Amino acid sequence: MFITDDPKGKVYQDLLDFAFSVCDQFIVVIRKDINITKDASAVLESLAPFLIAKREQFEWPGTRLGTGRDYFGREAEPAIVYYFKTDHEAKRILLEVSNSLHSWMQPNLPEDLSFIKNQNPWLINSSHESVSYFETEDKDEIEKIMNIEDLQVRTANSIKNNIPQVYTDDSPNMKCIFCEKKFKEGDTVPESNASEIYFVCLNCMDNGLTVCNEDGKIFNEQLVNKDYLIIDKIQILKIEESDLLEYITNKFINMEEGGGVCSKKCFNSLYINDCIMHLQTYLALVSMDKESTSDLTNMIKGYKNIENILMNKINELKTYLSY
Ligand SMILES: [Zn+2]
Ligand SMILES: [Zn+2]
């Protein structure tokens, strides 16, 4: 479950209250490549009574510095990860020195305040990327997280399906397609426009209905027979021994959750559109002068008439789209 907006003020406080009640440890990180101010050092000093361990690490929940070498092959320095007990007094300090989750960033504070429950990351926070998420399957915990007032969360599923998005903005032209626009199963959600932006509010998110990724129709995902979602005609574009569309085809053959589409027709349009996009990417790659890091791209670059071959296949694929 992802947090989509920086928890600030009261929300930050409620979130910390809950995290401290669930978790036994929290961590903060000091990266050696970014300076820290006196304030950041003072925070570490005041938390010292609750310190459990201090380790040099190349990775910690949510962030990875890599294998110890940077892009240029230079040796990188590990960061220092501080592990603390979730003591009530420690919480008071975290609330006093900061007013939001994403403000845990050098130079003014240590980085990436995150929480650990029984040795497992529970709330992971990468302030630089403004990404925070919970790792929990516990129904009771999930319910309590959802009940933190004004905390903006999205499930992984709602992010993967991408539309409808849960926006954090509550400007007056944001309209929930269910409770405000009263769209029903079978209706098609129009494109958002300047006067109305369509989304699904948190209350309506778990109503069992989904918006089709291909045609925008509202459907019940439970009622779609996934066995029926198969490719009508597998598309192939062979260059030498390689099928340029194999990657897309395999993705659709092995797709377990149906791709967020309402019907076999939409499943096939999504497949054809993905094939087109994939070939357009190849078309862009072969017309670049620079040598690619991919052997396949370099091979097809040298292939006679490759641009025409790609264009012809793209045009053929477009004729299969029936709208
Ligand atoms: Zn709603
Ligand atoms: Zn559809």
Tab-separated table of C-alpha atoms and ligand atoms in Angstrom:
chain	number	residue	atom	x	y	z
A	1	MET	CA	0.000	0.000	0.000
A	2	PHE	CA	1.476	3.290	-1.096
A	3	ILE	CA	1.240	6.678	0.567
A	4	THR	CA	0.595	9.160	-2.236
A	5	ASP	CA	0.970	12.443	-0.415
A	6	ASP	CA	3.552	13.524	2.161
A	7	PRO	CA	1.935	12.985	5.599
A	8	LYS	CA	2.208	16.311	7.393
A	9	GLY	CA	1.139	17.758	10.748
A	10	LYS	CA	-1.673	15.800	12.363
A	11	VAL	CA	-1.462	13.052	9.727
A	12	TYR	CA	2.277	12.624	10.386
A	13	GLN	CA	1.549	12.455	14.106
A	14	ASP	CA	-1.236	9.851	13.721
A	15	LEU	CA	0.942	7.813	11.386
A	16	LEU	CA	3.818	7.815	13.884
A	17	ASP	CA	1.450	6.902	16.720
A	18	PHE	CA	0.301	3.868	14.788
A	19	ALA	CA	3.771	2.870	13.522
A	20	PHE	CA	5.133	3.052	17.081
A	21	SER	CA	2.295	0.853	18.336
A	22	VAL	CA	2.962	-1.819	15.679
A	23	CYS	CA	6.739	-1.781	15.173
A	24	ASP	CA	9.628	-2.517	17.514
A	25	GLN	CA	12.315	-0.559	15.648
A	26	PHE	CA	12.776	2.432	13.401
A	27	ILE	CA	15.740	3.437	11.289
A	28	VAL	CA	17.271	6.583	9.878
A	29	VAL	CA	20.158	6.781	7.430
A	30	ILE	CA	23.174	9.044	6.985
A	31	ARG	CA	24.648	9.072	3.506
A	32	LYS	CA	28.291	10.032	3.471
A	33	ASP	CA	28.065	11.764	0.104
A	34	ILE	CA	25.665	14.420	1.432
A	35	ASN	CA	26.698	16.818	4.178
A	36	ILE	CA	24.679	17.150	7.349
A	37	THR	CA	23.949	20.226	9.418
A	38	LYS	CA	24.362	20.638	13.168
A	39	ASP	CA	20.603	20.065	13.493
A	40	ALA	CA	20.862	16.618	11.944
A	41	SER	CA	23.733	15.694	14.282
A	42	ALA	CA	21.751	16.989	17.241
A	43	VAL	CA	18.816	14.735	16.308
A	44	LEU	CA	21.084	11.694	16.271
A	45	GLU	CA	22.528	12.718	19.632
A	46	SER	CA	19.118	13.116	21.237
A	47	LEU	CA	18.072	9.694	19.927
A	48	ALA	CA	21.255	8.036	21.223
A	49	PRO	CA	19.614	6.532	24.370
A	50	PHE	CA	17.376	4.448	22.088
A	51	LEU	CA	20.090	3.266	19.699
A	52	ILE	CA	20.148	-0.504	19.140
A	53	ALA	CA	22.749	-0.693	16.375
A	54	LYS	CA	24.613	1.358	13.816
A	55	ARG	CA	25.703	-0.409	10.655
A	56	GLU	CA	27.439	0.497	7.425
A	57	GLN	CA	25.217	-0.745	4.604
A	58	PHE	CA	24.928	-0.379	0.863
A	59	GLU	CA	21.210	-0.965	1.031
A	60	TRP	CA	18.349	-0.483	3.432
A	61	PRO	CA	14.593	-0.740	3.061
A	62	GLY	CA	13.522	1.184	-0.015
A	63	THR	CA	16.941	2.252	-1.219
A	64	ARG	CA	19.935	0.586	-2.725
A	65	LEU	CA	23.270	2.276	-3.267
A	66	GLY	CA	24.230	-0.495	-5.653
A	67	THR	CA	26.957	-3.080	-5.450
A	68	GLY	CA	29.486	-0.769	-3.920
A	69	ARG	CA	30.558	0.782	-7.215
A	70	ASP	CA	29.047	3.756	-8.945
A	71	TYR	CA	28.245	4.147	-12.672
A	72	PHE	CA	31.866	4.911	-13.427
A	73	GLY	CA	33.125	1.846	-11.606
A	74	ARG	CA	34.419	3.943	-8.717
A	75	GLU	CA	34.132	2.457	-5.303
A	76	ALA	CA	31.130	3.904	-3.462
A	77	GLU	CA	30.929	4.487	0.246
A	78	PRO	CA	28.297	2.686	2.269
A	79	ALA	CA	25.723	4.676	4.210
A	80	ILE	CA	25.307	4.460	7.962
A	81	VAL	CA	21.998	2.970	9.068
A	82	TYR	CA	20.915	3.712	12.644
A	83	TYR	CA	18.508	1.281	14.322
A	84	PHE	CA	16.439	2.585	17.236
A	85	LYS	CA	13.908	1.202	19.713
A	86	THR	CA	10.346	2.500	19.225
A	87	ASP	CA	10.336	4.126	22.640
A	88	HIS	CA	7.692	6.694	23.547
A	89	GLU	CA	10.347	9.328	24.237
A	90	ALA	CA	11.974	8.660	20.855
A	91	LYS	CA	8.616	9.276	19.195
A	92	ARG	CA	8.337	12.597	20.994
A	93	ILE	CA	11.682	13.602	19.484
A	94	LEU	CA	10.654	12.552	15.959
A	95	LEU	CA	7.551	14.700	16.301
A	96	GLU	CA	9.442	17.638	17.696
A	97	VAL	CA	12.185	17.847	15.067
A	98	SER	CA	10.020	17.246	12.006
A	99	ASN	CA	6.517	17.927	10.828
A	100	SER	CA	6.315	15.532	7.876
A	101	LEU	CA	7.479	12.108	6.710
A	102	HIS	CA	9.234	13.242	3.545
A	103	SER	CA	11.182	15.967	5.318
A	104	TRP	CA	13.527	13.247	6.631
A	105	MET	CA	16.262	14.225	4.238
A	106	GLN	CA	19.834	15.464	4.527
A	107	PRO	CA	21.311	17.973	5.180
A	108	ASN	CA	18.852	19.154	7.867
A	109	LEU	CA	17.747	15.747	9.122
A	110	PRO	CA	18.913	12.160	8.771
A	111	GLU	CA	17.292	10.374	5.819
A	112	ASP	CA	14.483	7.926	5.166
A	113	LEU	CA	12.754	7.453	8.518
A	114	SER	CA	11.393	3.885	8.189
A	115	PHE	CA	9.840	1.311	10.528
A	116	ILE	CA	10.628	-2.316	11.204
A	117	LYS	CA	8.372	-4.973	12.698
A	118	ASN	CA	9.919	-8.290	13.819
A	119	GLN	CA	13.011	-7.747	11.617
A	120	ASN	CA	10.859	-6.985	8.546
A	121	PRO	CA	10.425	-3.562	6.957
A	122	TRP	CA	6.899	-2.352	7.706
A	123	LEU	CA	6.763	1.299	6.656
A	124	ILE	CA	9.380	2.091	4.047
A	125	ASN	CA	10.158	5.674	3.229
A	126	SER	CA	12.497	7.062	0.607
A	127	SER	CA	12.298	10.809	1.060
A	128	HIS	CA	14.393	11.728	-2.004
A	129	GLU	CA	12.004	9.874	-4.282
A	130	SER	CA	8.999	10.927	-2.145
A	131	VAL	CA	8.006	7.264	-2.049
A	132	SER	CA	6.524	5.654	1.058
A	133	TYR	CA	4.739	2.367	1.409
A	134	PHE	CA	3.571	-0.239	3.886
A	135	GLU	CA	4.614	-3.880	3.708
A	136	THR	CA	1.752	-5.581	5.494
A	137	GLU	CA	-0.846	-8.207	4.693
A	138	ASP	CA	-2.465	-7.941	8.122
A	139	LYS	CA	-6.158	-7.060	7.587
A	140	ASP	CA	-6.473	-5.386	10.948
A	141	GLU	CA	-3.407	-3.201	10.314
A	142	ILE	CA	-4.581	-2.308	6.813
A	143	GLU	CA	-7.938	-1.240	8.179
A	144	LYS	CA	-6.295	0.936	10.806
A	145	ILE	CA	-4.015	2.513	8.186
A	146	MET	CA	-7.047	3.272	6.006
A	147	ASN	CA	-8.657	4.880	9.028
A	148	ILE	CA	-5.863	7.372	9.659
A	149	GLU	CA	-7.664	10.574	8.865
A	150	ASP	CA	-6.450	12.359	5.695
A	151	LEU	CA	-3.689	9.837	5.042
A	152	GLN	CA	-3.644	9.391	1.260
A	153	VAL	CA	-3.085	5.744	0.406
A	154	ARG	CA	-3.468	3.653	-2.702
A	155	THR	CA	-3.353	-0.096	-3.055
A	156	ALA	CA	-0.692	-1.640	-5.311
A	157	ASN	CA	-3.519	-2.848	-7.519
A	158	SER	CA	-4.967	0.587	-8.051
A	159	ILE	CA	-1.509	1.834	-8.973
A	160	LYS	CA	-0.870	-1.027	-11.378
A	161	ASN	CA	-4.182	-0.521	-13.138
A	162	ASN	CA	-3.280	3.136	-13.276
A	163	ILE	CA	-6.770	4.344	-14.106
A	164	PRO	CA	-8.748	5.359	-12.257
A	165	GLN	CA	-6.256	7.224	-10.139
A	166	VAL	CA	-6.846	8.282	-6.606
A	167	TYR	CA	-5.786	11.888	-6.645
A	168	THR	CA	-4.730	13.626	-3.500
A	169	ASP	CA	-5.939	16.919	-4.793
A	170	ASP	CA	-9.469	17.754	-3.700
A	171	SER	CA	-9.986	20.672	-6.027
A	172	PRO	CA	-13.666	21.154	-6.949
A	173	ASN	CA	-13.303	19.800	-10.487
A	174	MET	CA	-12.211	16.366	-9.233
A	175	LYS	CA	-15.256	14.141	-9.616
A	176	CYS	CA	-15.505	10.621	-8.241
A	177	ILE	CA	-16.990	8.545	-11.065
A	178	PHE	CA	-19.094	6.554	-8.618
A	179	CYS	CA	-20.386	8.684	-5.747
A	180	GLU	CA	-20.467	11.980	-7.658
A	181	LYS	CA	-20.992	11.111	-11.319
A	182	LYS	CA	-23.144	8.030	-10.493
A	183	PHE	CA	-21.612	5.926	-13.264
A	184	LYS	CA	-22.704	2.297	-13.123
A	185	GLU	CA	-21.373	-1.039	-14.264
A	186	GLY	CA	-21.378	-1.088	-18.085
A	187	ASP	CA	-21.039	2.697	-18.452
A	188	THR	CA	-18.019	4.109	-20.258
A	189	VAL	CA	-16.004	6.727	-18.394
A	190	PRO	CA	-15.290	9.677	-20.706
A	191	GLU	CA	-11.850	11.258	-20.923
A	192	SER	CA	-11.176	13.811	-18.224
A	193	ASN	CA	-11.357	17.382	-19.471
A	194	ALA	CA	-10.492	20.827	-18.192
A	195	SER	CA	-13.733	21.259	-16.255
A	196	GLU	CA	-13.964	17.720	-14.818
A	197	ILE	CA	-11.231	15.296	-13.813
A	198	TYR	CA	-12.524	11.801	-13.181
A	199	PHE	CA	-11.156	9.665	-10.404
A	200	VAL	CA	-12.248	7.122	-7.804
A	201	CYS	CA	-12.338	8.329	-4.216
A	202	LEU	CA	-11.016	6.222	-1.338
A	203	ASN	CA	-14.535	5.333	-0.200
A	204	CYS	CA	-15.460	3.905	-3.586
A	205	MET	CA	-12.123	2.210	-4.256
A	206	ASP	CA	-13.136	-1.188	-2.943
A	207	ASN	CA	-16.616	-1.358	-4.465
A	208	GLY	CA	-15.591	-4.245	-6.736
A	209	LEU	CA	-15.791	-2.207	-9.923
A	210	THR	CA	-12.857	-1.404	-12.201
A	211	VAL	CA	-12.404	0.829	-15.223
A	212	CYS	CA	-11.230	-1.075	-18.309
A	213	ASN	CA	-7.694	-0.045	-19.306
A	214	GLU	CA	-8.582	-0.275	-22.970
A	215	ASP	CA	-12.046	1.218	-23.551
A	216	GLY	CA	-12.874	2.868	-20.214
A	217	LYS	CA	-15.893	0.657	-19.534
A	218	ILE	CA	-16.818	0.046	-15.899
A	219	PHE	CA	-16.856	-3.659	-15.122
A	220	ASN	CA	-16.689	-6.152	-12.286
A	221	GLU	CA	-13.303	-7.837	-12.394
A	222	GLN	CA	-14.633	-10.868	-10.495
A	223	LEU	CA	-17.039	-11.617	-13.349
A	224	VAL	CA	-14.390	-11.682	-16.091
A	225	ASN	CA	-13.368	-15.219	-16.957
A	226	LYS	CA	-9.582	-14.978	-17.161
A	227	ASP	CA	-9.337	-18.264	-19.128
A	228	TYR	CA	-11.235	-16.558	-21.890
A	229	LEU	CA	-8.709	-13.722	-22.189
A	230	ILE	CA	-6.455	-15.191	-24.867
A	231	ILE	CA	-4.686	-13.766	-27.904
A	232	ASP	CA	-6.730	-14.270	-31.105
A	233	LYS	CA	-3.767	-14.171	-33.430
A	234	ILE	CA	-0.206	-14.185	-32.149
A	235	GLN	CA	1.876	-11.493	-33.845
A	236	ILE	CA	5.428	-12.257	-34.936
A	237	LEU	CA	8.117	-10.137	-36.545
A	238	LYS	CA	11.188	-12.238	-37.212
A	239	ILE	CA	14.517	-10.603	-37.908
A	240	GLU	CA	17.234	-13.221	-38.368
A	241	GLU	CA	16.459	-15.692	-35.582
A	242	SER	CA	14.757	-13.228	-33.224
A	243	ASP	CA	11.054	-12.469	-32.953
A	244	LEU	CA	10.867	-8.791	-32.001
A	245	LEU	CA	7.365	-9.260	-30.576
A	246	GLU	CA	8.126	-12.335	-28.492
A	247	TYR	CA	8.530	-10.270	-25.331
A	248	ILE	CA	5.069	-8.694	-25.668
A	249	THR	CA	3.441	-11.967	-26.681
A	250	ASN	CA	4.887	-13.780	-23.668
A	251	LYS	CA	3.781	-10.984	-21.404
A	252	PHE	CA	0.184	-11.414	-22.550
A	253	ILE	CA	0.295	-15.223	-22.524
A	254	ASN	CA	1.568	-15.232	-18.954
A	255	MET	CA	-0.601	-12.414	-17.708
A	256	GLU	CA	-2.275	-13.635	-14.549
A	257	GLU	CA	-4.616	-10.844	-13.658
A	258	GLY	CA	-6.146	-10.128	-17.050
A	259	GLY	CA	-4.453	-6.772	-17.592
A	260	GLY	CA	-7.378	-4.798	-16.152
A	261	VAL	CA	-9.561	-5.243	-19.223
A	262	CYS	CA	-13.276	-6.006	-19.454
A	263	SER	CA	-13.406	-8.396	-22.415
A	264	LYS	CA	-11.510	-10.561	-24.854
A	265	LYS	CA	-11.876	-7.828	-27.455
A	266	CYS	CA	-10.212	-5.288	-25.145
A	267	PHE	CA	-7.532	-7.836	-24.228
A	268	ASN	CA	-6.652	-8.196	-27.903
A	269	SER	CA	-6.684	-4.441	-28.590
A	270	LEU	CA	-4.379	-3.961	-25.614
A	271	TYR	CA	-2.070	-6.646	-27.054
A	272	ILE	CA	-2.016	-5.053	-30.523
A	273	ASN	CA	-1.423	-1.584	-29.049
A	274	ASP	CA	1.459	-2.916	-26.960
A	275	CYS	CA	2.962	-4.550	-30.064
A	276	ILE	CA	2.697	-1.252	-31.953
A	277	MET	CA	4.346	0.681	-29.128
A	278	HIS	CA	7.113	-1.904	-28.885
A	279	LEU	CA	7.883	-1.684	-32.613
A	280	GLN	CA	7.770	2.111	-32.510
A	281	THR	CA	10.420	1.956	-29.806
A	282	TYR	CA	12.559	-0.250	-32.056
A	283	LEU	CA	12.011	2.200	-34.901
A	284	ALA	CA	13.309	5.029	-32.723
A	285	LEU	CA	16.255	2.925	-31.538
A	286	VAL	CA	17.423	1.880	-35.004
A	287	SER	CA	17.408	5.461	-36.230
A	288	MET	CA	19.766	6.571	-33.467
A	289	ASP	CA	23.412	6.912	-34.379
A	290	LYS	CA	24.812	5.811	-31.072
A	291	GLU	CA	25.580	2.175	-30.519
A	292	SER	CA	23.045	0.554	-28.192
A	293	THR	CA	23.876	-1.480	-25.109
A	294	SER	CA	21.515	-4.131	-26.430
A	295	ASP	CA	22.968	-6.733	-28.835
A	296	LEU	CA	19.561	-7.301	-30.403
A	297	THR	CA	19.149	-3.612	-31.235
A	298	ASN	CA	22.642	-3.452	-32.733
A	299	MET	CA	21.907	-6.554	-34.816
A	300	ILE	CA	18.638	-5.241	-36.282
A	301	LYS	CA	20.221	-1.837	-36.886
A	302	GLY	CA	22.485	-3.432	-39.435
A	303	TYR	CA	19.600	-5.323	-41.068
A	304	LYS	CA	18.679	-4.298	-44.611
A	305	ASN	CA	15.536	-2.132	-44.910
A	306	ILE	CA	14.777	-2.525	-41.237
A	307	GLU	CA	12.902	0.785	-41.000
A	308	ASN	CA	10.514	-0.240	-43.804
A	309	ILE	CA	9.995	-3.665	-42.277
A	310	LEU	CA	9.087	-2.099	-38.936
A	311	MET	CA	6.803	0.501	-40.540
A	312	ASN	CA	4.972	-2.138	-42.579
A	313	LYS	CA	4.330	-4.293	-39.526
A	314	ILE	CA	3.123	-1.280	-37.535
A	315	ASN	CA	0.682	-0.381	-40.348
A	316	GLU	CA	-0.536	-3.973	-40.542
A	317	LEU	CA	-1.123	-4.038	-36.776
A	318	LYS	CA	-3.091	-0.791	-36.941
A	319	THR	CA	-5.612	-2.400	-39.325
A	320	TYR	CA	-6.474	-4.924	-36.562
A	321	LEU	CA	-7.688	-2.179	-34.245
A	322	SER	CA	-11.397	-1.918	-34.855
A	323	TYR	CA	-11.988	1.594	-33.730
B	1	ZN	ZN	-16.610	8.014	-4.544
B	2	ZN	ZN	-12.892	-2.958	-22.149
